[in-house]
Short mmCIF file of C-alpha atoms in Angstrom, two decimals:
data_model
loop_
_atom_site.label_atom_id
_atom_site.label_comp_id
_atom_site.label_asym_id
_atom_site.label_seq_id
_atom_site.Cartn_x
_atom_site.Cartn_y
_atom_site.Cartn_z
CA MET A 13 -20.22 -50.36 17.42
CA THR A 14 -22.99 -52.55 15.96
CA ILE A 15 -25.47 -49.66 15.96
CA THR A 16 -22.89 -47.38 14.35
CA TYR A 17 -22.21 -49.85 11.56
CA LEU A 18 -25.94 -50.37 10.97
CA LEU A 19 -26.58 -46.62 10.82
CA VAL A 20 -23.74 -46.24 8.32
CA ILE A 21 -25.16 -49.05 6.18
CA VAL A 22 -28.67 -47.54 6.27
CA ALA A 23 -27.31 -44.10 5.36
CA VAL A 24 -25.28 -45.50 2.46
CA MET A 25 -28.22 -47.56 1.18
CA LEU A 26 -30.60 -44.59 1.42
CA VAL A 27 -28.28 -42.24 -0.41
CA THR A 28 -27.51 -44.89 -3.02
CA GLY A 29 -31.23 -45.67 -3.44
CA LEU A 30 -32.19 -42.03 -3.85
CA ILE A 31 -29.49 -41.44 -6.42
CA LEU A 32 -30.40 -44.63 -8.30
CA LEU A 33 -34.13 -43.83 -8.30
CA ASN A 34 -33.50 -40.31 -9.54
CA MET A 35 -31.25 -41.61 -12.33
CA LEU A 36 -33.80 -44.26 -13.34
CA GLU A 37 -36.64 -41.74 -13.29
CA GLN A 38 -34.72 -39.33 -15.49
CA TYR A 39 -33.77 -42.17 -17.82
CA TYR A 40 -37.36 -43.41 -18.24
CA LEU A 41 -38.78 -39.89 -18.64
CA ASN A 42 -36.15 -38.98 -21.21
CA SER A 43 -36.87 -42.21 -23.04
CA GLU A 44 -40.63 -41.56 -23.00
CA GLU A 45 -40.13 -38.00 -24.21
CA GLU A 46 -37.88 -39.12 -27.04
CA ASN A 47 -40.34 -41.81 -28.18
CA LEU A 48 -43.32 -39.50 -27.88
CA GLU A 49 -41.55 -36.65 -29.69
CA ARG A 50 -40.35 -38.95 -32.48
CA THR A 51 -43.87 -40.36 -33.00
CA GLY A 52 -45.43 -36.88 -32.75
CA LYS A 53 -43.13 -35.48 -35.45
CA LEU A 54 -43.89 -38.46 -37.69
CA ALA A 55 -47.63 -37.88 -37.16
CA ALA A 56 -47.21 -34.14 -37.83
CA GLN A 57 -45.54 -34.82 -41.20
CA PHE A 58 -48.25 -37.33 -42.09
CA ILE A 59 -51.12 -35.04 -41.03
CA PHE A 60 -49.73 -31.95 -42.80
CA THR A 61 -51.12 -33.13 -46.14
CA TYR A 62 -54.58 -33.78 -44.71
CA LEU A 63 -54.74 -30.37 -43.06
CA ARG A 64 -53.52 -28.67 -46.20
CA ASP A 65 -56.18 -30.37 -48.30
CA GLY A 66 -58.92 -29.66 -45.73
CA ALA A 67 -59.66 -33.20 -44.55
CA ASP A 68 -62.76 -33.73 -42.42
CA SER A 69 -62.85 -34.51 -38.73
CA VAL A 70 -63.76 -38.18 -39.20
CA LEU A 71 -60.65 -38.86 -41.28
CA LEU A 72 -58.39 -36.92 -38.95
CA SER A 73 -59.84 -38.73 -35.94
CA SER A 74 -59.12 -42.07 -37.65
CA VAL A 75 -55.54 -41.00 -38.33
CA ALA A 76 -55.20 -39.89 -34.68
CA GLU A 77 -56.62 -43.21 -33.51
CA ASN A 78 -54.13 -45.20 -35.61
CA PHE A 79 -51.18 -43.30 -34.17
CA SER A 80 -52.67 -43.65 -30.67
CA ARG A 81 -52.67 -47.45 -30.95
CA GLN A 82 -49.00 -47.46 -32.02
CA ILE A 83 -47.68 -45.44 -29.06
CA ASP A 84 -50.39 -46.13 -26.47
CA ALA A 85 -51.12 -42.42 -26.06
CA ARG A 86 -53.98 -40.05 -26.73
CA VAL A 87 -53.53 -38.03 -29.95
CA ILE A 88 -55.38 -34.77 -30.62
CA ILE A 89 -55.08 -32.67 -33.78
CA VAL A 90 -55.76 -28.93 -33.55
CA ASP A 91 -55.75 -26.11 -36.07
CA PRO A 92 -54.01 -22.74 -35.62
CA GLN A 93 -57.14 -21.41 -33.88
CA TYR A 94 -56.89 -24.10 -31.12
CA THR A 95 -59.93 -25.94 -32.51
CA VAL A 96 -59.78 -29.74 -32.19
CA LEU A 97 -60.04 -31.28 -35.66
CA GLY A 98 -59.39 -34.88 -34.65
CA ASP A 99 -59.28 -36.87 -31.42
CA SER A 100 -58.22 -40.51 -30.88
CA LEU A 101 -60.82 -40.67 -28.12
CA ARG A 102 -64.09 -40.99 -30.04
CA VAL A 103 -66.43 -40.92 -27.06
CA GLY A 104 -66.10 -38.00 -24.67
CA GLY A 105 -63.34 -36.42 -26.73
CA TYR A 106 -62.60 -32.78 -27.49
CA LEU A 107 -63.66 -32.89 -31.14
CA GLY A 108 -64.94 -29.46 -32.17
CA ASN A 109 -63.85 -27.85 -28.89
CA ARG A 110 -60.94 -25.55 -28.26
CA LEU A 111 -57.78 -26.93 -26.66
CA GLU A 112 -56.03 -23.95 -25.21
CA ARG A 113 -52.97 -25.31 -23.42
CA PRO A 114 -49.49 -23.88 -22.96
CA GLU A 115 -47.97 -26.82 -24.83
CA VAL A 116 -50.25 -26.20 -27.85
CA THR A 117 -49.37 -22.50 -27.77
CA GLU A 118 -45.66 -23.35 -27.91
CA ALA A 119 -46.29 -25.75 -30.81
CA LEU A 120 -48.24 -23.13 -32.78
CA GLU A 121 -45.24 -20.84 -32.25
CA GLY A 122 -43.04 -23.44 -33.94
CA LYS A 123 -41.58 -25.02 -30.82
CA VAL A 124 -42.11 -28.39 -29.10
CA GLY A 125 -44.15 -27.94 -25.94
CA ARG A 126 -43.92 -30.50 -23.15
CA ASN A 127 -45.24 -30.89 -19.62
CA ILE A 128 -45.66 -33.55 -16.89
CA GLN A 129 -48.67 -33.27 -14.62
CA TYR A 130 -51.07 -35.30 -12.54
CA SER A 131 -54.39 -35.99 -14.28
CA THR A 132 -57.39 -35.87 -11.95
CA LEU A 133 -59.56 -37.56 -14.62
CA SER A 134 -57.39 -40.67 -14.92
CA SER A 135 -55.81 -40.35 -11.44
CA GLN A 136 -52.29 -40.81 -12.78
CA TRP A 137 -49.26 -38.91 -13.97
CA VAL A 138 -49.15 -38.11 -17.70
CA LEU A 139 -46.58 -36.76 -20.12
CA GLN A 140 -48.05 -34.17 -22.48
CA MET A 141 -46.37 -32.92 -25.62
CA ALA A 142 -47.41 -30.72 -28.57
CA ILE A 143 -45.63 -30.93 -31.95
CA PRO A 144 -46.04 -28.20 -34.58
CA VAL A 145 -47.58 -29.25 -37.93
CA GLU A 146 -45.63 -27.14 -40.41
CA ARG A 147 -43.59 -27.34 -43.53
CA ASP A 148 -41.54 -24.68 -45.26
CA GLY A 149 -42.74 -22.08 -42.77
CA LEU A 150 -46.42 -22.92 -43.41
CA GLN A 151 -48.17 -23.47 -40.06
CA LYS A 152 -51.20 -25.79 -40.22
CA GLY A 153 -51.76 -26.61 -36.58
CA ALA A 154 -50.37 -28.91 -33.91
CA VAL A 155 -50.46 -32.53 -32.77
CA PHE A 156 -51.10 -32.89 -29.03
CA LEU A 157 -50.06 -36.16 -27.42
CA SER A 158 -50.79 -37.33 -23.89
CA ALA A 159 -49.09 -40.55 -22.64
CA SER A 160 -49.56 -42.22 -19.26
CA LEU A 161 -46.48 -42.54 -17.03
CA GLU A 162 -48.10 -45.29 -14.99
CA HIS A 163 -45.72 -48.00 -16.24
CA VAL A 164 -42.74 -45.75 -15.42
CA HIS A 165 -43.97 -45.26 -11.86
CA GLU A 166 -44.71 -48.99 -11.56
CA THR A 167 -41.13 -49.75 -12.57
CA LEU A 168 -39.77 -47.17 -10.15
CA ALA A 169 -42.03 -48.56 -7.40
CA ALA A 170 -40.65 -52.05 -8.09
CA VAL A 171 -37.09 -50.71 -7.90
CA ARG A 172 -37.97 -48.84 -4.72
CA SER A 173 -39.37 -52.03 -3.15
CA PHE A 174 -36.29 -53.95 -4.24
CA LEU A 175 -34.01 -51.35 -2.67
CA PHE A 176 -36.07 -51.33 0.53
CA PHE A 177 -35.93 -55.08 0.98
CA SER A 178 -32.26 -55.10 -0.06
CA THR A 179 -31.56 -52.54 2.65
CA ILE A 180 -33.39 -54.66 5.23
CA ALA A 181 -31.50 -57.77 4.09
CA ALA A 182 -28.19 -55.89 4.14
CA MET A 183 -28.94 -54.60 7.65
CA LEU A 184 -29.73 -58.10 8.91
CA LEU A 185 -26.67 -59.61 7.26
CA ALA A 186 -24.43 -56.76 8.39
CA GLY A 187 -25.89 -56.93 11.89
CA MET A 188 -25.10 -60.65 12.15
CA LEU A 189 -21.60 -60.15 10.74
CA VAL A 190 -20.94 -57.22 13.06
CA VAL A 191 -22.16 -59.20 16.09
CA ILE A 192 -19.92 -62.12 15.13
CA PHE A 193 -17.01 -59.77 14.53
CA ALA A 194 -17.67 -57.92 17.78
CA ARG A 195 -17.70 -61.19 19.73
CA HIS A 196 -14.51 -62.26 17.96
CA LEU A 197 -12.97 -58.91 18.87
CA THR A 198 -14.25 -58.51 22.43
CA GLY A 199 -13.82 -62.15 23.45
CA PRO A 200 -10.01 -62.00 23.72
CA ILE A 201 -10.23 -58.49 25.21
CA LYS A 202 -12.59 -59.84 27.88
CA GLU A 203 -10.12 -62.65 28.57
CA LEU A 204 -7.30 -60.10 28.80
CA THR A 205 -9.36 -58.00 31.20
CA ILE A 206 -10.10 -60.98 33.44
CA ALA A 207 -6.46 -62.10 33.34
CA ALA A 208 -5.26 -58.58 34.18
CA GLN A 209 -7.74 -58.44 37.07
CA GLN A 210 -6.48 -61.81 38.34
CA MET A 211 -2.90 -60.51 38.20
CA ALA A 212 -3.94 -57.37 40.08
CA GLU A 213 -5.40 -59.64 42.79
CA GLY A 214 -2.09 -61.49 43.10
CA ASN A 215 -2.68 -64.53 40.88
CA LEU A 216 0.29 -64.13 38.54
CA ASP A 217 -0.02 -67.52 36.83
CA GLN A 218 -1.98 -66.18 33.82
CA LYS A 219 -1.78 -67.10 30.14
CA ILE A 220 -4.06 -66.14 27.24
CA ALA A 221 -4.64 -68.52 24.34
CA VAL A 222 -3.38 -66.82 21.15
CA SER A 223 -5.76 -67.77 18.33
CA SER A 224 -5.00 -65.13 15.68
CA ARG A 225 -2.14 -63.13 14.22
CA ASP A 226 -3.93 -59.76 14.15
CA GLU A 227 -3.54 -56.89 16.60
CA ILE A 228 -5.56 -58.72 19.28
CA GLY A 229 -3.40 -61.82 18.83
CA ARG A 230 -0.23 -59.75 19.15
CA LEU A 231 -1.68 -58.05 22.23
CA ALA A 232 -2.43 -61.45 23.80
CA LYS A 233 1.10 -62.64 22.96
CA GLN A 234 2.66 -59.54 24.55
CA PHE A 235 0.40 -59.99 27.59
CA ASN A 236 1.66 -63.56 27.99
CA ILE A 237 5.24 -62.32 27.77
CA MET A 238 4.51 -59.59 30.32
CA ALA A 239 2.74 -62.04 32.66
CA ALA A 240 5.66 -64.48 32.45
CA ARG A 241 8.13 -61.70 33.20
CA VAL A 242 6.06 -60.37 36.10
CA LYS A 243 5.84 -63.89 37.50
CA ASP A 244 9.57 -64.39 37.09
CA MET A 245 10.30 -60.97 38.64
CA ASN A 246 8.01 -61.83 41.57
CA LEU A 247 9.80 -65.14 42.08
CA ARG A 248 13.14 -63.36 41.91
CA LEU A 249 11.92 -60.73 44.38
CA THR A 250 10.64 -63.40 46.76
CA ARG A 251 13.92 -65.27 46.51
CA PHE A 252 15.84 -62.01 46.89
CA VAL A 253 13.97 -61.11 50.09
CA ALA A 254 14.47 -64.63 51.42
CA ASP A 255 18.20 -64.53 50.65
CA VAL A 256 18.61 -61.08 52.20
CA SER A 257 16.67 -62.20 55.27
CA HIS A 258 18.85 -65.29 55.60
CA ASP A 259 22.08 -63.34 55.12
CA LEU A 260 20.98 -60.78 57.71
CA ARG A 261 19.66 -63.30 60.18
CA THR A 262 22.80 -65.45 60.28
CA PRO A 263 25.25 -62.76 61.48
CA LEU A 264 22.61 -61.18 63.71
CA ALA A 265 21.99 -64.56 65.35
CA SER A 266 25.74 -64.99 65.91
CA ILE A 267 26.02 -61.51 67.41
CA HIS A 268 22.99 -62.22 69.64
CA VAL A 269 24.49 -65.47 70.91
CA CYS A 270 27.84 -63.81 71.60
CA LEU A 271 26.21 -60.92 73.48
CA GLU A 272 24.05 -63.29 75.57
CA SER A 273 27.12 -65.32 76.43
CA LEU A 274 29.00 -62.20 77.50
CA GLN A 275 26.07 -61.13 79.67
CA ASN A 276 25.22 -64.45 81.28
CA TYR A 277 28.54 -66.19 81.78
CA GLU A 278 31.73 -65.38 83.60
CA MET A 279 34.61 -65.33 81.11
CA SER A 280 38.29 -64.75 81.16
CA PRO A 281 39.68 -61.72 79.31
CA GLU A 282 40.94 -64.01 76.53
CA GLU A 283 37.47 -65.57 76.09
CA GLN A 284 35.81 -62.14 76.10
CA LYS A 285 38.29 -60.96 73.48
CA GLU A 286 37.47 -63.98 71.31
CA PHE A 287 33.73 -63.32 71.56
CA LEU A 288 34.27 -59.64 70.75
CA GLN A 289 36.29 -60.62 67.68
CA ASP A 290 33.40 -62.84 66.55
CA ILE A 291 31.00 -59.93 67.06
CA ASN A 292 33.29 -57.65 65.08
CA GLN A 293 33.57 -60.19 62.25
CA GLU A 294 29.79 -60.67 62.02
CA THR A 295 29.25 -56.91 62.17
CA GLN A 296 31.69 -56.51 59.29
CA ARG A 297 29.66 -59.06 57.32
CA LEU A 298 26.54 -56.98 57.92
CA ILE A 299 28.36 -53.86 56.75
CA TYR A 300 29.48 -55.62 53.54
CA LEU A 301 25.97 -56.86 52.92
CA VAL A 302 24.38 -53.44 53.46
CA GLU A 303 27.00 -51.81 51.22
CA ASP A 304 26.33 -54.33 48.45
CA LEU A 305 22.57 -53.81 48.80
CA LEU A 306 23.09 -50.07 48.56
CA ASP A 307 25.26 -50.55 45.47
CA LEU A 308 22.55 -52.76 43.99
CA THR A 309 19.85 -50.13 44.49
CA ARG A 310 22.10 -47.23 43.43
CA ARG A 311 23.56 -48.90 40.31
CA GLN A 312 21.15 -47.10 37.93
CA GLU A 313 21.85 -43.70 39.51
CA VAL A 314 25.61 -44.30 39.45
CA ALA A 315 25.63 -45.69 35.91
CA ASP A 316 23.79 -42.64 34.57
CA LYS A 317 26.62 -40.28 35.61
CA ARG A 318 28.55 -40.68 32.37
CA GLU A 319 31.86 -39.03 31.52
CA ILE A 320 34.25 -39.36 28.62
CA ILE A 321 37.31 -40.99 30.21
CA PRO A 322 40.52 -42.60 28.91
CA LEU A 323 40.25 -46.30 29.75
CA GLY A 324 44.03 -46.79 30.06
CA GLN A 325 44.35 -44.09 32.71
CA LEU A 326 41.47 -45.52 34.78
CA LEU A 327 42.98 -49.03 34.64
CA GLU A 328 46.33 -47.67 35.82
CA GLU A 329 44.63 -45.99 38.79
CA ILE A 330 42.85 -49.23 39.71
CA ALA A 331 46.09 -51.21 39.42
CA SER A 332 47.99 -48.74 41.61
CA ALA A 333 45.31 -48.85 44.31
CA THR A 334 45.14 -52.67 44.26
CA ARG A 335 48.87 -53.54 44.15
CA PRO A 336 49.59 -52.99 47.90
CA ARG A 337 46.87 -55.44 48.87
CA LEU A 338 48.35 -58.17 46.66
CA GLU A 339 51.81 -57.52 48.11
CA ARG A 340 50.46 -57.99 51.65
CA LYS A 341 48.99 -61.35 50.58
CA GLU A 342 52.29 -62.32 48.89
CA GLN A 343 50.62 -62.52 45.45
CA GLN A 344 52.09 -61.42 42.15
CA PHE A 345 50.25 -58.79 40.09
CA PHE A 346 50.57 -58.47 36.31
CA THR A 347 49.04 -55.83 34.04
CA HIS A 348 48.84 -55.37 30.29
CA PHE A 349 47.42 -52.06 28.98
CA PRO A 350 48.25 -51.20 25.33
CA GLY A 351 48.75 -47.54 24.53
CA ASP A 352 45.86 -47.47 22.01
CA LEU A 353 43.07 -48.16 24.50
CA PRO A 354 40.00 -46.04 23.62
CA PHE A 355 38.04 -43.36 25.42
CA LEU A 356 34.70 -44.51 26.89
CA ASN A 357 31.51 -42.59 27.62
CA ILE A 358 30.82 -44.25 30.95
CA SER A 359 30.49 -43.64 34.68
CA PRO A 360 33.99 -43.91 36.23
CA GLU A 361 32.45 -44.95 39.57
CA ALA A 362 30.43 -47.74 37.93
CA LEU A 363 33.42 -49.07 35.96
CA LYS A 364 35.61 -48.96 39.08
CA ARG A 365 32.91 -50.90 40.92
CA VAL A 366 33.07 -53.67 38.30
CA LEU A 367 36.86 -53.84 38.27
CA LEU A 368 37.21 -53.76 42.07
CA ASN A 369 34.60 -56.50 42.48
CA LEU A 370 36.41 -58.78 40.02
CA LEU A 371 39.84 -58.03 41.50
CA ASP A 372 38.52 -58.46 45.05
CA ASN A 373 37.21 -61.94 44.19
CA SER A 374 40.49 -62.94 42.55
CA ILE A 375 42.54 -61.73 45.53
CA LYS A 376 40.28 -63.41 48.10
CA PHE A 377 40.25 -66.80 46.39
CA THR A 378 43.92 -66.90 45.31
CA PRO A 379 46.35 -68.39 47.84
CA PRO A 380 49.74 -66.78 48.73
CA GLY A 381 52.29 -67.35 45.98
CA GLY A 382 49.67 -67.18 43.23
CA TRP A 383 49.14 -64.38 40.78
CA VAL A 384 46.42 -62.05 39.49
CA LYS A 385 46.45 -60.35 36.08
CA LEU A 386 44.49 -57.32 34.82
CA SER A 387 44.58 -56.75 31.05
CA ALA A 388 42.66 -54.93 28.31
CA GLU A 389 42.65 -54.74 24.53
CA ALA A 390 40.55 -53.16 21.77
CA ASP A 391 39.12 -55.52 19.15
CA ASN A 392 36.39 -55.22 16.47
CA GLY A 393 34.74 -52.06 17.78
CA GLU A 394 34.78 -53.06 21.45
CA VAL A 395 37.21 -53.20 24.34
CA VAL A 396 37.78 -56.43 26.27
CA VAL A 397 38.87 -56.21 29.93
CA THR A 398 40.04 -59.43 31.63
CA VAL A 399 40.82 -60.37 35.23
CA GLU A 400 42.70 -63.69 35.60
CA ASP A 401 43.93 -65.53 38.66
CA THR A 402 45.39 -68.81 39.84
CA GLY A 403 42.88 -69.23 42.61
CA CYS A 404 40.71 -72.15 43.65
CA GLY A 405 38.55 -71.95 40.52
CA ILE A 406 34.81 -72.60 40.13
CA PRO A 407 33.11 -75.99 39.73
CA GLU A 408 31.63 -76.52 36.27
CA GLU A 409 28.10 -76.97 37.62
CA SER A 410 28.28 -73.49 39.23
CA LEU A 411 29.48 -71.51 36.21
CA ALA A 412 25.94 -70.86 34.92
CA LEU A 413 24.78 -69.60 38.34
CA ILE A 414 27.51 -67.36 39.67
CA PHE A 415 26.00 -64.15 38.24
CA GLU A 416 22.73 -64.70 40.12
CA ARG A 417 22.10 -62.62 43.22
CA PHE A 418 23.25 -64.18 46.52
CA TYR A 419 24.65 -67.25 44.79
CA ARG A 420 27.87 -68.45 46.38
CA VAL A 421 29.86 -71.49 45.29
CA ASP A 422 31.02 -72.34 48.81
CA ARG A 423 28.81 -70.59 51.38
CA ALA A 424 30.98 -71.51 54.34
CA ARG A 425 34.16 -70.17 52.69
CA SER A 426 32.29 -67.07 51.43
CA ASN A 427 31.07 -66.33 54.94
CA TYR A 428 34.58 -66.70 56.25
CA LEU A 429 35.99 -64.41 53.53
CA GLY A 430 33.18 -61.87 53.80
CA GLY A 431 31.31 -62.46 50.53
CA THR A 432 27.62 -61.64 50.05
CA GLY A 433 26.94 -63.16 46.63
CA LEU A 434 25.93 -59.80 45.15
CA GLY A 435 29.20 -58.60 43.62
CA LEU A 436 29.06 -60.52 40.34
CA ALA A 437 25.33 -59.75 39.92
CA ILE A 438 26.13 -56.03 40.26
CA CYS A 439 28.98 -56.38 37.75
CA GLN A 440 26.72 -58.08 35.20
CA GLU A 441 23.95 -55.48 35.49
CA ILE A 442 26.39 -52.56 35.10
CA VAL A 443 28.16 -54.09 32.08
CA GLU A 444 24.89 -54.99 30.34
CA TYR A 445 23.53 -51.48 31.04
CA TYR A 446 26.33 -50.08 28.87
CA GLY A 447 25.67 -52.60 26.09
CA GLY A 448 28.42 -55.05 26.99
CA LYS A 449 28.65 -58.69 28.07
CA ILE A 450 30.44 -60.44 30.92
CA SER A 451 31.64 -64.04 30.88
CA VAL A 452 33.75 -66.45 32.88
CA LYS A 453 36.14 -69.32 32.17
CA SER A 454 37.28 -71.41 35.09
CA GLN A 455 38.71 -74.78 36.06
CA GLU A 456 38.42 -75.97 39.61
CA GLY A 457 41.78 -75.89 41.35
CA LYS A 458 43.53 -73.98 38.54
CA GLY A 459 42.02 -70.51 38.54
CA SER A 460 39.44 -68.34 36.82
CA SER A 461 39.27 -65.74 34.05
CA PHE A 462 36.52 -63.11 34.06
CA SER A 463 36.12 -60.95 30.92
CA PHE A 464 33.71 -58.18 30.03
CA THR A 465 33.26 -56.17 26.84
CA LEU A 466 32.20 -52.56 26.30
CA PRO A 467 31.36 -50.97 22.92
CA ILE A 468 33.66 -48.26 21.52
CA ASP A 469 32.03 -45.05 20.28
CA PRO A 470 34.13 -43.71 17.33
CA ALA A 471 32.61 -40.24 17.75
CA ILE A 472 34.39 -39.59 21.06
CA GLN A 473 37.85 -40.86 20.11
CA PRO A 474 40.59 -38.19 19.88
#
């Protein structure tokens, strides 16, 4: 990246320098031509009288010398036959010789002749110009001027040197800035790389210091969030495996003890029947646990099988299927389903799983003579479904934990009643998957009330 930036800077400086030098060169040359042409025309007007009156070469050479001092250029005066009548260079001049040059020819034709060439005599570039000496169509000769462009090239050389050293300075400054910027940019990325490698090796306790609010800072912030979630998920997974192992080991250990006792000890038929009942009870616990684990792993697949269903009809089906169980336990069952309950785009199996879990808990923890109520109502764009009971209730310190996997308020009673601690966790995940919320209100010894909400889609209502 540093090399790329430096190459771009060099290319920009070179192009800019070439354009600037070309513009300056054209400006200075145009300025020199204008000055030389203006002075040449003034000299031509002044000399016209002398040529008309037949002035001698000495006088014309003096006039040429005076103009030469004013513009720092060589001035030569020629007649229409190309003969030099006056030369500002007294020694070694062209006085009396012929000056046949293209510029002079153009001047004798009434035009201004100009040319730039390298002089081998003076070893420098010169600007040469010939101005016609005429008035009212009367041609008397031409004034030839030759000015050195050495000062122009010196100026351009100074500008060229300035641009060269400016480019070097810009490259050094840009190089330092790019290196600093690259370190500022790659430093956090290097930290992210190391942290990601540490996480890949199993060290999940990673956190990057966020020192900026740019894209790198936001990336570091999101990495920290991801690392925290991965760590939390790993802790949850570890705890989940430990809880599953414990819940599997306990009934398996009981079954193992019962089977060893049956094998190794002589027992009466009544004692054997008691041990077999214990084995059956523990086996049933294993079946419940495996079923809940399967429901937990299949919840996404089940929840994705959406259908547009009338909520009131589904609640009636659930109530009809549950009522016999409450009658066997001598519990009262109340329902309240208004006729305006909405249609829902939801998986019937998933919603039944939620309702049956909540009703199952209420039935299990409500003593004979108590009651259970299932109700629903639509309110503010969502439907609220509630399961109430007059059961044993939940201690206040457990209310914030009951939706966690494998959490049970009273483990001994849950084991006796067949609970696994997964039902409410499954309910919460299903409800939240559909954009709803589940909550609980409870008072120990007086009962509980579980409610969950689901959003109503106006587009599917009849």
